[in-house]
Coordinates of C-alpha atoms in Angstrom, one line a residue:
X1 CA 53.4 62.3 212.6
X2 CA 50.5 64.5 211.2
X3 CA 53.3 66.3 208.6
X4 CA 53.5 62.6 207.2
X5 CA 49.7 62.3 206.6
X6 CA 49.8 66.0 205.2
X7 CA 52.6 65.5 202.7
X8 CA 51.0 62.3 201.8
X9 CA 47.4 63.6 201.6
X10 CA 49.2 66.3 199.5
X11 CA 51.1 63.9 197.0
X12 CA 48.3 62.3 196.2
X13 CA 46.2 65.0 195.4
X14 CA 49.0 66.0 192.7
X15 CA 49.4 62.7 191.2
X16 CA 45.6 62.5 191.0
X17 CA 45.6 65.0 187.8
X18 CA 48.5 62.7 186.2
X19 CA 46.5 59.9 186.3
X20 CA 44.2 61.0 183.7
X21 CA 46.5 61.8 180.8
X22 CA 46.8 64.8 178.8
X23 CA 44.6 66.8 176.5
X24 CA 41.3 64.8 175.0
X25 CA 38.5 66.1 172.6
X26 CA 35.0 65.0 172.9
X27 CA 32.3 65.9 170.8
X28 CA 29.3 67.4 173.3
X29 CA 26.5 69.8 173.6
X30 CA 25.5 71.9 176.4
X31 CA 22.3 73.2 177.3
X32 CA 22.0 75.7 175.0
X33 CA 23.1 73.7 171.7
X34 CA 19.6 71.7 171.6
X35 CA 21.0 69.0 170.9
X36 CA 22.9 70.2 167.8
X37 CA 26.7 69.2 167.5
X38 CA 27.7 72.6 166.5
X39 CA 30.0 72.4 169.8
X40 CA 33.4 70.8 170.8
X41 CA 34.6 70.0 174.5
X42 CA 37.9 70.3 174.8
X43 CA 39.7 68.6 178.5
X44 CA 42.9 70.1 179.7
X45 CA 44.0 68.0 182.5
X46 CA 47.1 66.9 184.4
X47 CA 49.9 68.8 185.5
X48 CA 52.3 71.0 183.6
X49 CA 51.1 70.8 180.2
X50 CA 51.2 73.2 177.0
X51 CA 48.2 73.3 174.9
X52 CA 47.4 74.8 171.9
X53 CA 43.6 74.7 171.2
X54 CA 41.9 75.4 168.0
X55 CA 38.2 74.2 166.5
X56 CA 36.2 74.9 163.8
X57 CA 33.4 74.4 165.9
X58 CA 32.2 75.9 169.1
X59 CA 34.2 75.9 171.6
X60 CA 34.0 74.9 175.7
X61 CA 37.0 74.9 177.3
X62 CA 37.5 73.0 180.3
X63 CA 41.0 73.4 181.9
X64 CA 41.9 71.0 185.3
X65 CA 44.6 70.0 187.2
X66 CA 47.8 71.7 188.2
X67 CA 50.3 74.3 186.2
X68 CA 48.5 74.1 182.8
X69 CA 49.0 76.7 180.2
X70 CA 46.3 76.9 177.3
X71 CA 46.4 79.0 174.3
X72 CA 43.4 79.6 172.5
X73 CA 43.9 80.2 168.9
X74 CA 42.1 83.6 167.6
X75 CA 39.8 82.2 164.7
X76 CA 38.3 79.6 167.5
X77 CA 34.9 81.2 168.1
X78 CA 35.0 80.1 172.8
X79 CA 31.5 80.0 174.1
X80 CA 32.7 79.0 177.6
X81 CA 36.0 78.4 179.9
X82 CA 35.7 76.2 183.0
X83 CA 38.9 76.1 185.1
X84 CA 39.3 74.1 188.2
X85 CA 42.6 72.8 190.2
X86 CA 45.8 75.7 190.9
X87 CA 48.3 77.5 188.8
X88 CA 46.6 77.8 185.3
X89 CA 47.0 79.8 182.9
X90 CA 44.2 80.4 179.8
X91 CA 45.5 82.9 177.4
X92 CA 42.6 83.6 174.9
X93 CA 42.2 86.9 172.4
X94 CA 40.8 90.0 173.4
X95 CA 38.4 89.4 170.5
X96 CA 37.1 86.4 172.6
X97 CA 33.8 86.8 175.0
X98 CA 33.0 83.7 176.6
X99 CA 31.4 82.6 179.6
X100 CA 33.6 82.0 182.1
X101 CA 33.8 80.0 185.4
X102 CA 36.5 79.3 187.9
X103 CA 37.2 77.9 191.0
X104 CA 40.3 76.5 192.7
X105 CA 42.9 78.6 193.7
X106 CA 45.7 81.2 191.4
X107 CA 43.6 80.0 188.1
X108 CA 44.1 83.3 185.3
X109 CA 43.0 83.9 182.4
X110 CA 45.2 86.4 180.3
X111 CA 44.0 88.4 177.2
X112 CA 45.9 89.1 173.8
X113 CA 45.6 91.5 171.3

């Protein structure tokens, strides 16, 4: 009887990330914009999506979910990537430096020349 609870615990917990839809762009700044809008959050969420990313402006990624794959396009100048959630993938250029935070499990962020 506890496998039921387990596979149910765990079936929600997947269908949690669909709930929310897929990619969405907010306009935000962060603590060290000062309240200028120089910066662009960008919201990965869901389960097995393919996202390609670009902005003109500054750039904070933030990647949830399950199985998610994000490319970040070269000319996007990325301050920051936040990943939570399991299996995602962040592939950014080598050129990119930004700050980077993760938690959740098998979350990888892959470099390109």
């Amino acid at each position: 009887m506890r496998w039921v609870f387990a596979i149910l615990g765990i079936v929600l917990l997947f269908s949690a990330g669909c709930i929310s839809g897929s990619q969405s762009t907010v306009h935000a700044t962060s603590a060290d914009a000062e309240g200028s809008s120089e910066y662009e959050t960008v919201v990965v969420e869901g389960v097995n999506q393919q996202v390609n990313v670009s902005s003109n402006k500054s750039l904070i990624l933030v990647v949830s979910g399950s199985y998610n794959t994000v490319y970040v396009d070269e000319e996007t100048e990325l301050s920051e990537v936040i990943m939570s959630g399991s299996g995602n993938l962040v592939y950014m250029s080598s050129n990119h430096h930004p700050k980077m935070m993760r938690s959740g499990i098998q979350n990888l962020i892959l470099r390109y020349n």
